[in-house]
CSV table of C-alpha atoms in Angstrom, one decimal:
chain,number,residue,atom,x,y,z
S,1,UNK,CA,22.7,-2.0,-7.7
S,2,UNK,CA,25.7,-4.5,-7.7
S,3,UNK,CA,23.4,-5.8,-4.4
S,4,UNK,CA,19.9,-5.8,-6.4
S,5,UNK,CA,21.8,-7.4,-9.4
S,6,UNK,CA,23.0,-10.4,-7.6
S,7,UNK,CA,20.5,-11.1,-4.8
S,8,UNK,CA,16.7,-9.7,-7.0
S,9,UNK,CA,18.1,-10.2,-10.4
S,10,UNK,CA,14.7,-10.0,-12.3
S,11,UNK,CA,13.9,-6.2,-10.7
S,12,UNK,CA,17.6,-5.4,-11.4
S,13,UNK,CA,16.7,-6.3,-15.2
S,14,UNK,CA,13.2,-4.5,-15.4
S,15,UNK,CA,15.0,-0.9,-14.9
S,16,UNK,CA,15.3,1.4,-17.5
S,17,UNK,CA,19.0,2.1,-18.1
S,18,UNK,CA,21.7,5.6,-17.4
S,19,UNK,CA,21.1,8.7,-18.6
S,20,UNK,CA,22.8,10.9,-20.3
S,21,UNK,CA,24.8,14.3,-19.2
S,22,UNK,CA,22.1,16.1,-21.9
S,23,UNK,CA,19.3,14.6,-19.9
S,24,UNK,CA,20.4,16.2,-17.1
S,25,UNK,CA,21.0,19.1,-18.7
S,26,UNK,CA,18.4,19.7,-20.0
S,27,UNK,CA,16.1,18.5,-16.7
S,28,UNK,CA,18.6,21.4,-14.5
S,29,UNK,CA,17.1,24.5,-17.6
S,30,UNK,CA,14.4,23.0,-16.8
S,31,UNK,CA,14.2,23.2,-12.8
S,32,UNK,CA,16.5,26.6,-12.8
S,33,UNK,CA,18.0,24.0,-10.5
S,34,UNK,CA,21.7,22.5,-10.4
S,35,UNK,CA,22.5,18.5,-9.3
S,36,UNK,CA,24.6,18.2,-7.0
S,37,UNK,CA,27.1,15.2,-8.2
S,38,UNK,CA,26.1,12.2,-5.7
S,39,UNK,CA,22.4,12.8,-7.6
S,40,UNK,CA,24.4,13.7,-10.6
S,41,UNK,CA,26.5,10.4,-10.4
S,42,UNK,CA,23.0,8.2,-9.0
S,43,UNK,CA,21.1,9.0,-12.8
S,44,UNK,CA,24.5,8.3,-14.8
S,45,UNK,CA,24.0,5.1,-14.4
S,46,UNK,CA,20.7,4.8,-13.2
S,47,UNK,CA,17.5,7.0,-15.1
S,48,UNK,CA,14.5,4.5,-13.9
S,49,UNK,CA,11.4,6.9,-15.7
S,50,UNK,CA,8.6,4.4,-16.5
S,51,UNK,CA,8.8,3.5,-20.7
S,52,UNK,CA,6.4,6.2,-22.1
S,53,UNK,CA,3.9,3.1,-22.3
S,54,UNK,CA,3.9,2.2,-18.5
S,55,UNK,CA,3.0,5.8,-17.4
S,56,UNK,CA,-0.3,5.9,-15.7
S,57,UNK,CA,-1.5,9.2,-15.6
S,58,UNK,CA,-3.8,9.3,-12.5
S,59,UNK,CA,-0.8,8.4,-10.5
S,60,UNK,CA,1.0,11.7,-9.4
S,61,UNK,CA,4.6,9.4,-9.7
S,62,UNK,CA,5.8,7.0,-11.0
S,63,UNK,CA,8.7,4.6,-11.1
S,64,UNK,CA,9.5,0.9,-10.4
S,65,UNK,CA,7.0,-1.1,-7.2
S,66,UNK,CA,8.6,-2.6,-4.8
S,67,UNK,CA,12.2,-0.8,-4.9
S,68,UNK,CA,13.6,0.0,-2.2
S,69,UNK,CA,10.5,-0.8,-0.4
S,70,UNK,CA,7.0,-1.6,-0.9
S,71,UNK,CA,5.8,2.0,-0.7
S,72,UNK,CA,7.9,4.3,-2.3
S,73,UNK,CA,11.0,4.3,-5.8
S,74,UNK,CA,13.4,6.3,-6.6
S,75,UNK,CA,12.3,9.5,-8.8
S,76,UNK,CA,13.0,8.8,-12.9
S,77,UNK,CA,14.1,12.2,-14.1
S,78,UNK,CA,10.3,13.3,-15.3
S,79,UNK,CA,9.3,11.9,-12.0
S,80,UNK,CA,11.6,13.8,-10.5
S,81,UNK,CA,10.9,17.5,-12.5
S,82,UNK,CA,7.1,16.8,-12.2
S,83,UNK,CA,7.6,16.9,-8.3
S,84,UNK,CA,9.7,19.3,-8.2
S,85,UNK,CA,7.3,22.1,-10.2
S,86,UNK,CA,3.9,20.4,-8.8
S,87,UNK,CA,6.1,21.8,-4.8
S,88,UNK,CA,8.3,24.8,-5.8
S,89,UNK,CA,6.9,27.9,-5.1
S,90,UNK,CA,8.0,31.4,-6.3
S,91,UNK,CA,8.8,32.1,-2.8
S,92,UNK,CA,11.6,29.2,-2.7
S,93,UNK,CA,9.3,27.7,0.1
S,94,UNK,CA,6.1,26.6,1.5
S,95,UNK,CA,4.4,27.8,3.3
S,96,UNK,CA,5.5,31.5,2.6
S,97,UNK,CA,5.4,32.8,6.4
S,98,UNK,CA,7.3,30.5,7.8
S,99,UNK,CA,10.9,30.1,6.0
S,100,UNK,CA,12.5,28.3,8.8
S,101,UNK,CA,10.1,25.5,9.1
S,102,UNK,CA,9.5,24.7,5.7
S,103,UNK,CA,6.8,22.1,3.9
S,104,UNK,CA,9.2,22.2,0.4
S,105,UNK,CA,12.1,24.9,0.1
S,106,UNK,CA,13.2,26.1,-4.0
S,107,UNK,CA,17.2,23.8,-3.0
S,108,UNK,CA,15.7,20.1,-1.9
S,109,UNK,CA,15.2,17.6,-5.1
S,110,UNK,CA,12.3,14.8,-5.0
S,111,UNK,CA,14.4,11.3,-5.3
S,112,UNK,CA,12.5,9.0,-4.6
S,113,UNK,CA,8.7,9.3,-3.5
S,114,UNK,CA,5.6,7.6,-3.2
S,115,UNK,CA,2.5,7.3,-5.8
S,116,UNK,CA,0.4,10.0,-4.6
S,117,UNK,CA,3.5,12.5,-4.2
S,118,UNK,CA,3.1,12.5,-0.8
S,119,UNK,CA,6.3,11.5,1.3
S,120,UNK,CA,10.0,10.4,0.0
S,121,UNK,CA,13.4,11.8,0.0
S,122,UNK,CA,14.5,14.5,-1.3
S,123,UNK,CA,18.8,16.3,-1.3
S,124,UNK,CA,19.5,19.7,-0.2
S,125,UNK,CA,20.8,21.1,-3.6
S,126,UNK,CA,22.8,23.7,-0.7
S,127,UNK,CA,24.7,20.5,1.4
S,128,UNK,CA,24.2,17.3,0.0
S,129,UNK,CA,21.8,16.1,2.7
S,130,UNK,CA,19.2,13.5,2.3
S,131,UNK,CA,16.0,15.0,3.7
S,132,UNK,CA,12.2,13.1,4.3
S,133,UNK,CA,8.7,15.2,3.7
S,134,UNK,CA,5.7,13.5,4.3
S,135,UNK,CA,2.2,15.5,3.5
S,136,UNK,CA,0.2,17.0,7.1
S,137,UNK,CA,4.0,16.2,9.0
S,138,UNK,CA,7.0,17.6,9.6
S,139,UNK,CA,9.5,17.9,7.8
S,140,UNK,CA,12.9,17.0,7.9
S,141,UNK,CA,16.4,18.2,6.9
S,142,UNK,CA,19.6,16.0,8.0
S,143,UNK,CA,17.8,12.6,7.8
S,144,UNK,CA,21.6,11.7,5.8
S,145,UNK,CA,24.0,13.6,6.0
S,146,UNK,CA,24.6,12.9,2.2
S,147,UNK,CA,22.5,10.6,-0.5
S,148,UNK,CA,26.6,8.0,-0.2
S,149,UNK,CA,24.4,7.2,3.7
S,150,UNK,CA,21.1,7.0,2.5
S,151,UNK,CA,22.1,4.1,0.0
S,152,UNK,CA,24.4,2.0,2.3
S,153,UNK,CA,21.0,2.0,4.7
S,154,UNK,CA,19.2,0.4,1.4
S,155,UNK,CA,22.1,-1.7,0.3
S,156,UNK,CA,22.2,-2.8,4.3
S,157,UNK,CA,18.5,-4.2,3.7
S,158,UNK,CA,19.1,-5.1,0.6
S,159,UNK,CA,21.4,-7.4,2.3
S,160,UNK,CA,18.7,-8.0,5.5
S,161,UNK,CA,16.4,-9.2,2.4
S,162,UNK,CA,18.5,-11.6,0.5
S,163,UNK,CA,20.5,-13.4,4.4
S,164,UNK,CA,15.9,-14.6,5.0
S,165,UNK,CA,16.4,-11.6,7.3
S,166,UNK,CA,13.9,-9.2,7.5
S,167,UNK,CA,10.3,-9.3,8.5
S,168,UNK,CA,7.8,-8.2,5.4
S,169,UNK,CA,10.3,-9.7,2.4
S,170,UNK,CA,12.4,-12.1,0.4
S,171,UNK,CA,13.3,-13.2,-3.1
S,172,UNK,CA,11.6,-14.5,-4.8
S,173,UNK,CA,12.2,-15.6,-9.1
S,174,UNK,CA,14.6,-13.4,-8.8
S,175,UNK,CA,12.2,-10.7,-6.8
S,176,UNK,CA,11.8,-9.0,-4.2
S,177,UNK,CA,8.1,-9.9,-2.9
S,178,UNK,CA,6.5,-8.0,-0.1
S,179,UNK,CA,4.0,-8.5,2.8
């Protein structure tokens, strides 16, 4: 977030700020799952829920467009809960006849998505690894060792953009602009 503030200050200024412990506890209770420490730390710094008046009921997930890339965005607590509820199944995984290779497990908490909820990244509460899903494709568990490792890749991307070394993004008037 420091890199975003430094290189795209207008985008950073639009972000709503941190969640509270009470918000996290309430979300965990509603979801029936505990957030991993890395995810808690992230949300206590950045609850990226859109203000209620900006939420679009016609899209599955809402967030701040253009960060960390053009097609996806980090989820706030409300969006995490909604997508988690949409993906989770009573048996613990989906499809129920493929427990060793599921599309979704109840131990996965989404933290990044596209607007349709068809693709994104999740953190596995069992071991803290980050994976990705894309509807219609095999889910990749353990794409990153941890949320910290994933954020290192985002920091590297923001550094490339700031250096003018990214082919489809630049900073203009303090905002990330994707072409």
